[in-house]
JSON list of C-alpha atoms in Angstrom, two decimals:
[
{"chain": "A", "resi": 1, "resn": "ALA", "atom": "CA", "xyz": [22.92, 77.46, -21.28]},
{"chain": "A", "resi": 2, "resn": "GLN", "atom": "CA", "xyz": [21.95, 74.75, -18.87]},
{"chain": "A", "resi": 3, "resn": "SER", "atom": "CA", "xyz": [23.82, 72.01, -17.08]},
{"chain": "A", "resi": 4, "resn": "VAL", "atom": "CA", "xyz": [22.80, 69.11, -14.87]},
{"chain": "A", "resi": 5, "resn": "THR", "atom": "CA", "xyz": [24.96, 67.44, -12.26]},
{"chain": "A", "resi": 6, "resn": "GLN", "atom": "CA", "xyz": [24.23, 64.03, -10.83]},
{"chain": "A", "resi": 7, "resn": "LEU", "atom": "CA", "xyz": [26.71, 63.69, -8.04]},
{"chain": "A", "resi": 8, "resn": "ASP", "atom": "CA", "xyz": [26.58, 59.92, -7.68]},
{"chain": "A", "resi": 9, "resn": "SER", "atom": "CA", "xyz": [27.47, 57.75, -10.63]},
{"chain": "A", "resi": 10, "resn": "GLN", "atom": "CA", "xyz": [26.54, 54.57, -8.75]},
{"chain": "A", "resi": 11, "resn": "VAL", "atom": "CA", "xyz": [24.28, 53.95, -5.78]},
{"chain": "A", "resi": 12, "resn": "PRO", "atom": "CA", "xyz": [24.10, 50.42, -4.35]},
{"chain": "A", "resi": 13, "resn": "VAL", "atom": "CA", "xyz": [21.32, 49.75, -1.85]},
{"chain": "A", "resi": 14, "resn": "PHE", "atom": "CA", "xyz": [19.63, 46.78, -0.27]},
{"chain": "A", "resi": 15, "resn": "GLU", "atom": "CA", "xyz": [16.09, 45.81, -1.11]},
{"chain": "A", "resi": 16, "resn": "GLU", "atom": "CA", "xyz": [13.42, 47.64, 0.92]},
{"chain": "A", "resi": 17, "resn": "ALA", "atom": "CA", "xyz": [15.87, 50.38, 1.92]},
{"chain": "A", "resi": 18, "resn": "PRO", "atom": "CA", "xyz": [15.12, 54.03, 1.10]},
{"chain": "A", "resi": 19, "resn": "VAL", "atom": "CA", "xyz": [17.09, 55.74, -1.64]},
{"chain": "A", "resi": 20, "resn": "GLU", "atom": "CA", "xyz": [17.81, 59.28, -2.75]},
{"chain": "A", "resi": 21, "resn": "LEU", "atom": "CA", "xyz": [19.41, 60.09, -6.09]},
{"chain": "A", "resi": 22, "resn": "ARG", "atom": "CA", "xyz": [20.75, 63.60, -6.21]},
{"chain": "A", "resi": 23, "resn": "CYS", "atom": "CA", "xyz": [20.40, 66.10, -9.03]},
{"chain": "A", "resi": 24, "resn": "ASN", "atom": "CA", "xyz": [21.48, 69.72, -9.20]},
{"chain": "A", "resi": 25, "resn": "TYR", "atom": "CA", "xyz": [21.09, 72.01, -12.15]},
{"chain": "A", "resi": 26, "resn": "SER", "atom": "CA", "xyz": [22.21, 75.40, -13.30]},
{"chain": "A", "resi": 27, "resn": "SER", "atom": "CA", "xyz": [20.39, 77.58, -15.78]},
{"chain": "A", "resi": 28, "resn": "SER", "atom": "CA", "xyz": [20.08, 81.23, -16.71]},
{"chain": "A", "resi": 29, "resn": "VAL", "atom": "CA", "xyz": [16.39, 80.70, -17.51]},
{"chain": "A", "resi": 30, "resn": "SER", "atom": "CA", "xyz": [13.45, 78.98, -15.85]},
{"chain": "A", "resi": 31, "resn": "VAL", "atom": "CA", "xyz": [13.37, 75.29, -16.52]},
{"chain": "A", "resi": 32, "resn": "TYR", "atom": "CA", "xyz": [11.18, 72.25, -16.44]},
{"chain": "A", "resi": 33, "resn": "LEU", "atom": "CA", "xyz": [12.71, 69.28, -14.62]},
{"chain": "A", "resi": 34, "resn": "PHE", "atom": "CA", "xyz": [12.51, 65.59, -15.41]},
{"chain": "A", "resi": 35, "resn": "TRP", "atom": "CA", "xyz": [13.69, 62.22, -14.23]},
{"chain": "A", "resi": 36, "resn": "TYR", "atom": "CA", "xyz": [14.02, 59.44, -16.78]},
{"chain": "A", "resi": 37, "resn": "VAL", "atom": "CA", "xyz": [14.77, 55.77, -16.12]},
{"chain": "A", "resi": 38, "resn": "GLN", "atom": "CA", "xyz": [16.56, 53.37, -18.41]},
{"chain": "A", "resi": 39, "resn": "TYR", "atom": "CA", "xyz": [16.19, 49.66, -17.70]},
{"chain": "A", "resi": 40, "resn": "PRO", "atom": "CA", "xyz": [18.78, 47.33, -19.23]},
{"chain": "A", "resi": 41, "resn": "ASN", "atom": "CA", "xyz": [18.48, 47.14, -23.02]},
{"chain": "A", "resi": 42, "resn": "GLN", "atom": "CA", "xyz": [15.56, 49.54, -23.09]},
{"chain": "A", "resi": 43, "resn": "GLY", "atom": "CA", "xyz": [14.97, 53.17, -24.00]},
{"chain": "A", "resi": 44, "resn": "LEU", "atom": "CA", "xyz": [14.45, 56.12, -21.70]},
{"chain": "A", "resi": 45, "resn": "GLN", "atom": "CA", "xyz": [11.14, 56.22, -19.86]},
{"chain": "A", "resi": 46, "resn": "LEU", "atom": "CA", "xyz": [9.75, 59.25, -18.07]},
{"chain": "A", "resi": 47, "resn": "LEU", "atom": "CA", "xyz": [9.49, 58.72, -14.30]},
{"chain": "A", "resi": 48, "resn": "LEU", "atom": "CA", "xyz": [8.18, 62.13, -13.32]},
{"chain": "A", "resi": 49, "resn": "LYS", "atom": "CA", "xyz": [8.37, 65.80, -14.16]},
{"chain": "A", "resi": 50, "resn": "TYR", "atom": "CA", "xyz": [8.07, 69.18, -12.49]},
{"chain": "A", "resi": 51, "resn": "LEU", "atom": "CA", "xyz": [6.40, 71.89, -14.51]},
{"chain": "A", "resi": 52, "resn": "SER", "atom": "CA", "xyz": [4.85, 74.18, -11.88]},
{"chain": "A", "resi": 53, "resn": "GLY", "atom": "CA", "xyz": [2.78, 74.16, -8.70]},
{"chain": "A", "resi": 54, "resn": "SER", "atom": "CA", "xyz": [3.57, 71.84, -5.80]},
{"chain": "A", "resi": 55, "resn": "THR", "atom": "CA", "xyz": [7.28, 71.30, -5.45]},
{"chain": "A", "resi": 56, "resn": "LEU", "atom": "CA", "xyz": [6.77, 67.64, -4.51]},
{"chain": "A", "resi": 57, "resn": "VAL", "atom": "CA", "xyz": [5.93, 65.55, -7.54]},
{"chain": "A", "resi": 58, "resn": "LYS", "atom": "CA", "xyz": [5.00, 61.91, -7.62]},
{"chain": "A", "resi": 59, "resn": "GLY", "atom": "CA", "xyz": [5.84, 59.60, -10.46]},
{"chain": "A", "resi": 60, "resn": "ILE", "atom": "CA", "xyz": [5.50, 56.02, -11.50]},
{"chain": "A", "resi": 61, "resn": "ASN", "atom": "CA", "xyz": [6.72, 53.03, -9.49]},
{"chain": "A", "resi": 62, "resn": "GLY", "atom": "CA", "xyz": [6.50, 54.86, -6.15]},
{"chain": "A", "resi": 63, "resn": "PHE", "atom": "CA", "xyz": [9.16, 57.46, -6.94]},
{"chain": "A", "resi": 64, "resn": "GLU", "atom": "CA", "xyz": [8.87, 61.11, -5.97]},
{"chain": "A", "resi": 65, "resn": "ALA", "atom": "CA", "xyz": [11.05, 64.16, -6.35]},
{"chain": "A", "resi": 66, "resn": "GLU", "atom": "CA", "xyz": [11.19, 67.56, -4.74]},
{"chain": "A", "resi": 67, "resn": "PHE", "atom": "CA", "xyz": [12.05, 70.76, -6.55]},
{"chain": "A", "resi": 68, "resn": "ASN", "atom": "CA", "xyz": [14.10, 73.16, -4.46]},
{"chain": "A", "resi": 69, "resn": "LYS", "atom": "CA", "xyz": [14.55, 76.42, -6.28]},
{"chain": "A", "resi": 70, "resn": "SER", "atom": "CA", "xyz": [16.94, 78.01, -3.78]},
{"chain": "A", "resi": 71, "resn": "GLN", "atom": "CA", "xyz": [19.25, 75.00, -3.92]},
{"chain": "A", "resi": 72, "resn": "THR", "atom": "CA", "xyz": [18.61, 74.37, -7.62]},
{"chain": "A", "resi": 73, "resn": "SER", "atom": "CA", "xyz": [18.02, 70.74, -6.85]},
{"chain": "A", "resi": 74, "resn": "PHE", "atom": "CA", "xyz": [15.57, 68.07, -7.91]},
{"chain": "A", "resi": 75, "resn": "HIS", "atom": "CA", "xyz": [16.43, 64.97, -5.89]},
{"chain": "A", "resi": 76, "resn": "LEU", "atom": "CA", "xyz": [14.65, 61.69, -6.57]},
{"chain": "A", "resi": 77, "resn": "ARG", "atom": "CA", "xyz": [13.49, 59.52, -3.68]},
{"chain": "A", "resi": 78, "resn": "LYS", "atom": "CA", "xyz": [11.81, 56.23, -3.00]},
{"chain": "A", "resi": 79, "resn": "PRO", "atom": "CA", "xyz": [11.02, 55.05, 0.55]},
{"chain": "A", "resi": 80, "resn": "SER", "atom": "CA", "xyz": [11.49, 51.35, -0.18]},
{"chain": "A", "resi": 81, "resn": "VAL", "atom": "CA", "xyz": [13.20, 49.99, -3.28]},
{"chain": "A", "resi": 82, "resn": "HIS", "atom": "CA", "xyz": [12.72, 46.69, -5.07]},
{"chain": "A", "resi": 83, "resn": "ILE", "atom": "CA", "xyz": [15.13, 44.55, -7.06]},
{"chain": "A", "resi": 84, "resn": "SER", "atom": "CA", "xyz": [13.20, 45.62, -10.16]},
{"chain": "A", "resi": 85, "resn": "ASP", "atom": "CA", "xyz": [14.22, 49.26, -9.57]},
{"chain": "A", "resi": 86, "resn": "THR", "atom": "CA", "xyz": [17.75, 48.41, -10.68]},
{"chain": "A", "resi": 87, "resn": "ALA", "atom": "CA", "xyz": [18.34, 50.74, -13.61]},
{"chain": "A", "resi": 88, "resn": "GLU", "atom": "CA", "xyz": [20.08, 53.92, -14.73]},
{"chain": "A", "resi": 89, "resn": "TYR", "atom": "CA", "xyz": [18.34, 57.14, -13.70]},
{"chain": "A", "resi": 90, "resn": "PHE", "atom": "CA", "xyz": [18.79, 60.39, -15.59]},
{"chain": "A", "resi": 91, "resn": "CYS", "atom": "CA", "xyz": [17.91, 63.87, -14.42]},
{"chain": "A", "resi": 92, "resn": "ALA", "atom": "CA", "xyz": [17.15, 66.37, -17.20]},
{"chain": "A", "resi": 93, "resn": "VAL", "atom": "CA", "xyz": [16.03, 69.95, -17.70]},
{"chain": "A", "resi": 94, "resn": "SER", "atom": "CA", "xyz": [14.45, 71.88, -20.54]},
{"chain": "A", "resi": 95, "resn": "ASP", "atom": "CA", "xyz": [13.92, 75.58, -21.16]},
{"chain": "A", "resi": 96, "resn": "ARG", "atom": "CA", "xyz": [10.42, 76.70, -20.11]},
{"chain": "A", "resi": 97, "resn": "HIS", "atom": "CA", "xyz": [10.27, 79.24, -22.87]},
{"chain": "A", "resi": 98, "resn": "SER", "atom": "CA", "xyz": [11.15, 77.08, -25.85]},
{"chain": "A", "resi": 99, "resn": "GLY", "atom": "CA", "xyz": [9.01, 77.67, -28.89]},
{"chain": "A", "resi": 100, "resn": "GLY", "atom": "CA", "xyz": [6.11, 75.34, -29.61]},
{"chain": "A", "resi": 101, "resn": "SER", "atom": "CA", "xyz": [6.80, 71.90, -28.19]},
{"chain": "A", "resi": 102, "resn": "ASN", "atom": "CA", "xyz": [10.55, 72.04, -28.82]},
{"chain": "A", "resi": 103, "resn": "TYR", "atom": "CA", "xyz": [11.63, 70.94, -25.39]},
{"chain": "A", "resi": 104, "resn": "LYS", "atom": "CA", "xyz": [15.25, 70.08, -25.95]},
{"chain": "A", "resi": 105, "resn": "LEU", "atom": "CA", "xyz": [16.53, 68.16, -22.94]},
{"chain": "A", "resi": 106, "resn": "THR", "atom": "CA", "xyz": [19.85, 68.64, -21.18]},
{"chain": "A", "resi": 107, "resn": "PHE", "atom": "CA", "xyz": [20.77, 65.50, -19.27]},
{"chain": "A", "resi": 108, "resn": "GLY", "atom": "CA", "xyz": [22.96, 64.64, -16.36]},
{"chain": "A", "resi": 109, "resn": "LYS", "atom": "CA", "xyz": [25.45, 61.76, -16.61]},
{"chain": "A", "resi": 110, "resn": "GLY", "atom": "CA", "xyz": [23.12, 59.33, -14.94]},
{"chain": "A", "resi": 111, "resn": "THR", "atom": "CA", "xyz": [23.12, 57.35, -11.70]},
{"chain": "A", "resi": 112, "resn": "LEU", "atom": "CA", "xyz": [23.19, 53.59, -11.77]},
{"chain": "A", "resi": 113, "resn": "LEU", "atom": "CA", "xyz": [20.96, 52.31, -8.99]},
{"chain": "A", "resi": 114, "resn": "THR", "atom": "CA", "xyz": [21.70, 48.72, -8.04]},
{"chain": "A", "resi": 115, "resn": "VAL", "atom": "CA", "xyz": [19.30, 47.08, -5.63]},
{"chain": "A", "resi": 116, "resn": "ASN", "atom": "CA", "xyz": [20.73, 44.02, -3.92]},
{"chain": "A", "resi": 117, "resn": "PRO", "atom": "CA", "xyz": [18.77, 41.31, -2.11]},
{"chain": "B", "resi": 1, "resn": "GLU", "atom": "CA", "xyz": [0.46, 51.68, -26.34]},
{"chain": "B", "resi": 2, "resn": "PRO", "atom": "CA", "xyz": [2.12, 53.70, -29.10]},
{"chain": "B", "resi": 3, "resn": "GLU", "atom": "CA", "xyz": [5.89, 53.82, -28.97]},
{"chain": "B", "resi": 4, "resn": "VAL", "atom": "CA", "xyz": [8.87, 55.21, -30.81]},
{"chain": "B", "resi": 5, "resn": "THR", "atom": "CA", "xyz": [10.65, 52.46, -32.70]},
{"chain": "B", "resi": 6, "resn": "GLN", "atom": "CA", "xyz": [14.23, 52.49, -33.89]},
{"chain": "B", "resi": 7, "resn": "THR", "atom": "CA", "xyz": [16.04, 50.23, -36.32]},
{"chain": "B", "resi": 8, "resn": "PRO", "atom": "CA", "xyz": [18.47, 48.60, -36.29]},
{"chain": "B", "resi": 9, "resn": "SER", "atom": "CA", "xyz": [19.10, 47.96, -32.61]},
{"chain": "B", "resi": 10, "resn": "HIS", "atom": "CA", "xyz": [22.82, 47.54, -33.29]},
{"chain": "B", "resi": 11, "resn": "GLN", "atom": "CA", "xyz": [24.87, 48.55, -36.31]},
{"chain": "B", "resi": 12, "resn": "VAL", "atom": "CA", "xyz": [28.53, 47.97, -36.96]},
{"chain": "B", "resi": 13, "resn": "THR", "atom": "CA", "xyz": [30.16, 49.98, -39.71]},
{"chain": "B", "resi": 14, "resn": "GLN", "atom": "CA", "xyz": [33.64, 50.68, -41.00]},
{"chain": "B", "resi": 15, "resn": "MET", "atom": "CA", "xyz": [35.19, 54.08, -40.51]},
{"chain": "B", "resi": 16, "resn": "GLY", "atom": "CA", "xyz": [34.43, 56.34, -43.46]},
{"chain": "B", "resi": 17, "resn": "GLN", "atom": "CA", "xyz": [31.19, 54.58, -44.37]},
{"chain": "B", "resi": 18, "resn": "GLU", "atom": "CA", "xyz": [27.80, 56.25, -44.42]},
{"chain": "B", "resi": 19, "resn": "VAL", "atom": "CA", "xyz": [25.13, 55.04, -42.01]},
{"chain": "B", "resi": 20, "resn": "ILE", "atom": "CA", "xyz": [21.45, 55.77, -41.76]},
{"chain": "B", "resi": 21, "resn": "LEU", "atom": "CA", "xyz": [19.68, 55.29, -38.46]},
{"chain": "B", "resi": 22, "resn": "ARG", "atom": "CA", "xyz": [15.93, 54.96, -38.70]},
{"chain": "B", "resi": 23, "resn": "CYS", "atom": "CA", "xyz": [13.15, 55.97, -36.37]},
{"chain": "B", "resi": 24, "resn": "VAL", "atom": "CA", "xyz": [9.38, 55.82, -36.51]},
{"chain": "B", "resi": 25, "resn": "PRO", "atom": "CA", "xyz": [8.03, 58.46, -34.10]},
{"chain": "B", "resi": 26, "resn": "ILE", "atom": "CA", "xyz": [4.57, 58.22, -32.57]},
{"chain": "B", "resi": 27, "resn": "SER", "atom": "CA", "xyz": [2.05, 59.16, -35.24]},
{"chain": "B", "resi": 28, "resn": "ASN", "atom": "CA", "xyz": [0.45, 62.35, -33.88]},
{"chain": "B", "resi": 29, "resn": "HIS", "atom": "CA", "xyz": [3.69, 63.80, -32.54]},
{"chain": "B", "resi": 30, "resn": "LEU", "atom": "CA", "xyz": [5.05, 66.97, -34.07]},
{"chain": "B", "resi": 31, "resn": "TYR", "atom": "CA", "xyz": [8.60, 67.45, -32.76]},
{"chain": "B", "resi": 32, "resn": "PHE", "atom": "CA", "xyz": [11.29, 64.87, -33.38]},
{"chain": "B", "resi": 33, "resn": "TYR", "atom": "CA", "xyz": [14.73, 64.64, -31.86]},
{"chain": "B", "resi": 34, "resn": "TRP", "atom": "CA", "xyz": [17.98, 62.76, -32.02]},
{"chain": "B", "resi": 35, "resn": "TYR", "atom": "CA", "xyz": [20.21, 62.34, -28.99]},
{"chain": "B", "resi": 36, "resn": "ARG", "atom": "CA", "xyz": [23.37, 60.33, -28.54]},
{"chain": "B", "resi": 37, "resn": "GLN", "atom": "CA", "xyz": [25.13, 58.78, -25.60]},
{"chain": "B", "resi": 38, "resn": "ILE", "atom": "CA", "xyz": [28.80, 57.89, -25.88]},
{"chain": "B", "resi": 39, "resn": "LEU", "atom": "CA", "xyz": [29.64, 55.04, -23.52]},
{"chain": "B", "resi": 40, "resn": "GLY", "atom": "CA", "xyz": [30.12, 56.35, -20.01]},
{"chain": "B", "resi": 41, "resn": "GLN", "atom": "CA", "xyz": [29.04, 59.87, -20.87]},
{"chain": "B", "resi": 42, "resn": "LYS", "atom": "CA", "xyz": [25.82, 61.83, -20.66]},
{"chain": "B", "resi": 43, "resn": "VAL", "atom": "CA", "xyz": [22.98, 61.77, -23.14]},
{"chain": "B", "resi": 44, "resn": "GLU", "atom": "CA", "xyz": [23.55, 64.73, -25.51]},
{"chain": "B", "resi": 45, "resn": "PHE", "atom": "CA", "xyz": [21.10, 66.58, -27.71]},
{"chain": "B", "resi": 46, "resn": "LEU", "atom": "CA", "xyz": [21.92, 66.49, -31.41]},
{"chain": "B", "resi": 47, "resn": "VAL", "atom": "CA", "xyz": [18.98, 68.00, -33.29]},
{"chain": "B", "resi": 48, "resn": "SER", "atom": "CA", "xyz": [15.28, 68.78, -33.18]},
{"chain": "B", "resi": 49, "resn": "PHE", "atom": "CA", "xyz": [13.03, 68.72, -36.23]},
{"chain": "B", "resi": 50, "resn": "TYR", "atom": "CA", "xyz": [9.63, 70.28, -36.80]},
{"chain": "B", "resi": 51, "resn": "ASN", "atom": "CA", "xyz": [7.49, 70.90, -39.84]},
{"chain": "B", "resi": 52, "resn": "ASN", "atom": "CA", "xyz": [10.04, 69.27, -42.14]},
{"chain": "B", "resi": 53, "resn": "GLU", "atom": "CA", "xyz": [12.95, 71.38, -41.10]},
{"chain": "B", "resi": 54, "resn": "ILE", "atom": "CA", "xyz": [15.60, 71.53, -38.40]},
{"chain": "B", "resi": 55, "resn": "SER", "atom": "CA", "xyz": [14.36, 73.54, -35.44]},
{"chain": "B", "resi": 56, "resn": "GLU", "atom": "CA", "xyz": [17.54, 73.49, -33.41]},
{"chain": "B", "resi": 57, "resn": "LYS", "atom": "CA", "xyz": [20.89, 71.73, -33.55]},
{"chain": "B", "resi": 58, "resn": "SER", "atom": "CA", "xyz": [23.83, 71.37, -31.24]},
{"chain": "B", "resi": 59, "resn": "GLU", "atom": "CA", "xyz": [27.47, 72.02, -32.03]},
{"chain": "B", "resi": 60, "resn": "ILE", "atom": "CA", "xyz": [27.92, 68.27, -32.31]},
{"chain": "B", "resi": 61, "resn": "PHE", "atom": "CA", "xyz": [25.57, 68.22, -35.31]},
{"chain": "B", "resi": 62, "resn": "ASP", "atom": "CA", "xyz": [28.09, 69.28, -37.93]},
{"chain": "B", "resi": 63, "resn": "ASP", "atom": "CA", "xyz": [28.06, 68.88, -41.70]},
{"chain": "B", "resi": 64, "resn": "GLN", "atom": "CA", "xyz": [28.55, 65.13, -41.56]},
{"chain": "B", "resi": 65, "resn": "PHE", "atom": "CA", "xyz": [25.12, 64.75, -39.96]},
{"chain": "B", "resi": 66, "resn": "SER", "atom": "CA", "xyz": [21.76, 65.21, -41.63]},
{"chain": "B", "resi": 67, "resn": "VAL", "atom": "CA", "xyz": [18.16, 64.40, -40.78]},
{"chain": "B", "resi": 68, "resn": "GLU", "atom": "CA", "xyz": [15.21, 63.72, -42.98]},
{"chain": "B", "resi": 69, "resn": "ARG", "atom": "CA", "xyz": [11.59, 62.80, -42.81]},
{"chain": "B", "resi": 70, "resn": "PRO", "atom": "CA", "xyz": [11.32, 61.04, -46.16]},
{"chain": "B", "resi": 71, "resn": "ASP", "atom": "CA", "xyz": [7.67, 60.07, -45.76]},
{"chain": "B", "resi": 72, "resn": "GLY", "atom": "CA", "xyz": [4.88, 60.49, -43.25]},
{"chain": "B", "resi": 73, "resn": "SER", "atom": "CA", "xyz": [6.26, 58.03, -40.75]},
{"chain": "B", "resi": 74, "resn": "ASN", "atom": "CA", "xyz": [10.05, 57.69, -40.80]},
{"chain": "B", "resi": 75, "resn": "PHE", "atom": "CA", "xyz": [12.63, 60.06, -39.33]},
{"chain": "B", "resi": 76, "resn": "THR", "atom": "CA", "xyz": [16.23, 59.31, -40.23]},
{"chain": "B", "resi": 77, "resn": "LEU", "atom": "CA", "xyz": [19.67, 60.37, -39.06]},
{"chain": "B", "resi": 78, "resn": "LYS", "atom": "CA", "xyz": [22.45, 60.07, -41.62]},
{"chain": "B", "resi": 79, "resn": "ILE", "atom": "CA", "xyz": [26.11, 60.18, -40.81]},
{"chain": "B", "resi": 80, "resn": "ARG", "atom": "CA", "xyz": [28.01, 60.67, -44.06]},
{"chain": "B", "resi": 81, "resn": "SER", "atom": "CA", "xyz": [31.50, 59.52, -43.20]},
{"chain": "B", "resi": 82, "resn": "THR", "atom": "CA", "xyz": [31.63, 57.81, -39.86]},
{"chain": "B", "resi": 83, "resn": "LYS", "atom": "CA", "xyz": [34.51, 58.29, -37.46]},
{"chain": "B", "resi": 84, "resn": "LEU", "atom": "CA", "xyz": [35.55, 56.12, -34.53]},
{"chain": "B", "resi": 85, "resn": "GLU", "atom": "CA", "xyz": [34.25, 58.78, -32.15]},
{"chain": "B", "resi": 86, "resn": "ASP", "atom": "CA", "xyz": [30.76, 58.46, -33.62]},
{"chain": "B", "resi": 87, "resn": "SER", "atom": "CA", "xyz": [30.43, 55.15, -31.79]},
{"chain": "B", "resi": 88, "resn": "ALA", "atom": "CA", "xyz": [27.55, 55.70, -29.38]},
{"chain": "B", "resi": 89, "resn": "MET", "atom": "CA", "xyz": [23.96, 54.86, -28.58]},
{"chain": "B", "resi": 90, "resn": "TYR", "atom": "CA", "xyz": [21.66, 57.03, -30.66]},
{"chain": "B", "resi": 91, "resn": "PHE", "atom": "CA", "xyz": [18.19, 57.77, -29.32]},
{"chain": "B", "resi": 92, "resn": "CYS", "atom": "CA", "xyz": [15.25, 59.08, -31.27]},
{"chain": "B", "resi": 93, "resn": "ALA", "atom": "CA", "xyz": [12.46, 60.90, -29.42]},
{"chain": "B", "resi": 94, "resn": "SER", "atom": "CA", "xyz": [9.23, 62.70, -30.20]},
{"chain": "B", "resi": 95, "resn": "THR", "atom": "CA", "xyz": [6.81, 64.99, -28.36]},
{"chain": "B", "resi": 96, "resn": "PRO", "atom": "CA", "xyz": [3.07, 65.38, -28.92]},
{"chain": "B", "resi": 97, "resn": "PRO", "atom": "CA", "xyz": [1.45, 68.78, -29.48]},
{"chain": "B", "resi": 98, "resn": "GLY", "atom": "CA", "xyz": [1.32, 70.93, -26.36]},
{"chain": "B", "resi": 99, "resn": "SER", "atom": "CA", "xyz": [3.28, 68.47, -24.22]},
{"chain": "B", "resi": 100, "resn": "THR", "atom": "CA", "xyz": [6.59, 68.70, -22.43]},
{"chain": "B", "resi": 101, "resn": "GLU", "atom": "CA", "xyz": [7.13, 64.93, -22.39]},
{"chain": "B", "resi": 102, "resn": "ALA", "atom": "CA", "xyz": [9.56, 63.38, -24.82]},
{"chain": "B", "resi": 103, "resn": "PHE", "atom": "CA", "xyz": [8.97, 59.72, -25.71]},
{"chain": "B", "resi": 104, "resn": "PHE", "atom": "CA", "xyz": [12.17, 57.86, -26.46]},
{"chain": "B", "resi": 105, "resn": "GLY", "atom": "CA", "xyz": [12.94, 54.87, -28.60]},
{"chain": "B", "resi": 106, "resn": "GLN", "atom": "CA", "xyz": [15.10, 51.98, -27.42]},
{"chain": "B", "resi": 107, "resn": "GLY", "atom": "CA", "xyz": [18.14, 53.33, -29.20]},
{"chain": "B", "resi": 108, "resn": "THR", "atom": "CA", "xyz": [20.52, 52.16, -31.91]},
{"chain": "B", "resi": 109, "resn": "ARG", "atom": "CA", "xyz": [23.99, 51.19, -30.79]},
{"chain": "B", "resi": 110, "resn": "LEU", "atom": "CA", "xyz": [26.40, 52.31, -33.49]},
{"chain": "B", "resi": 111, "resn": "THR", "atom": "CA", "xyz": [29.87, 50.80, -33.46]},
{"chain": "B", "resi": 112, "resn": "VAL", "atom": "CA", "xyz": [32.44, 52.24, -35.84]},
{"chain": "B", "resi": 113, "resn": "VAL", "atom": "CA", "xyz": [35.46, 50.02, -36.43]}
]
């Protein structure tokens, strides 16, 4: 069984400030890690994913995340946010050893990032 | 760019009624999923579907739920007798062959009154 914890339900920041959205997971098996973003009235869009290799992964819109196996974390960062980054951000994991392409996702509760002018 | 489409965007139904939520996954994708998000809670996996049968289902997906791929394009979620607690946003998703990325639709907001 897997679980994902996003410690901050809301993160307000000012435009051009750096931001970090925290994500911790627990799993008895190896996992893939994902960050999804949901803009108002839209579906979930993949920001970035960690499958293997370099622990620092870069995604769309200037976001990056670092996988830390010892701390079971996958925090999302952006050095300078824009108003347009205001959205809900979801961390998710899936079992590496699922059959075929059945990558069932386990999500965290989400973090609402609000960027203020 | 291909996308997963869901209809309707919002559905209101009376308790005890049957509802069918519709999804058109991306055409070359092989795995299809339904997730739901109750207001203020996390997105939860309901069911995955492959090769015209359920691949995996969660404990939420009880006998009142069913899924079907009635033709080559649609993927439906049926709730037989809706309860107030079924009110949620329902997301459909699909994954292409050999990929770990799930593509999500915009969701259907189901309100049971």
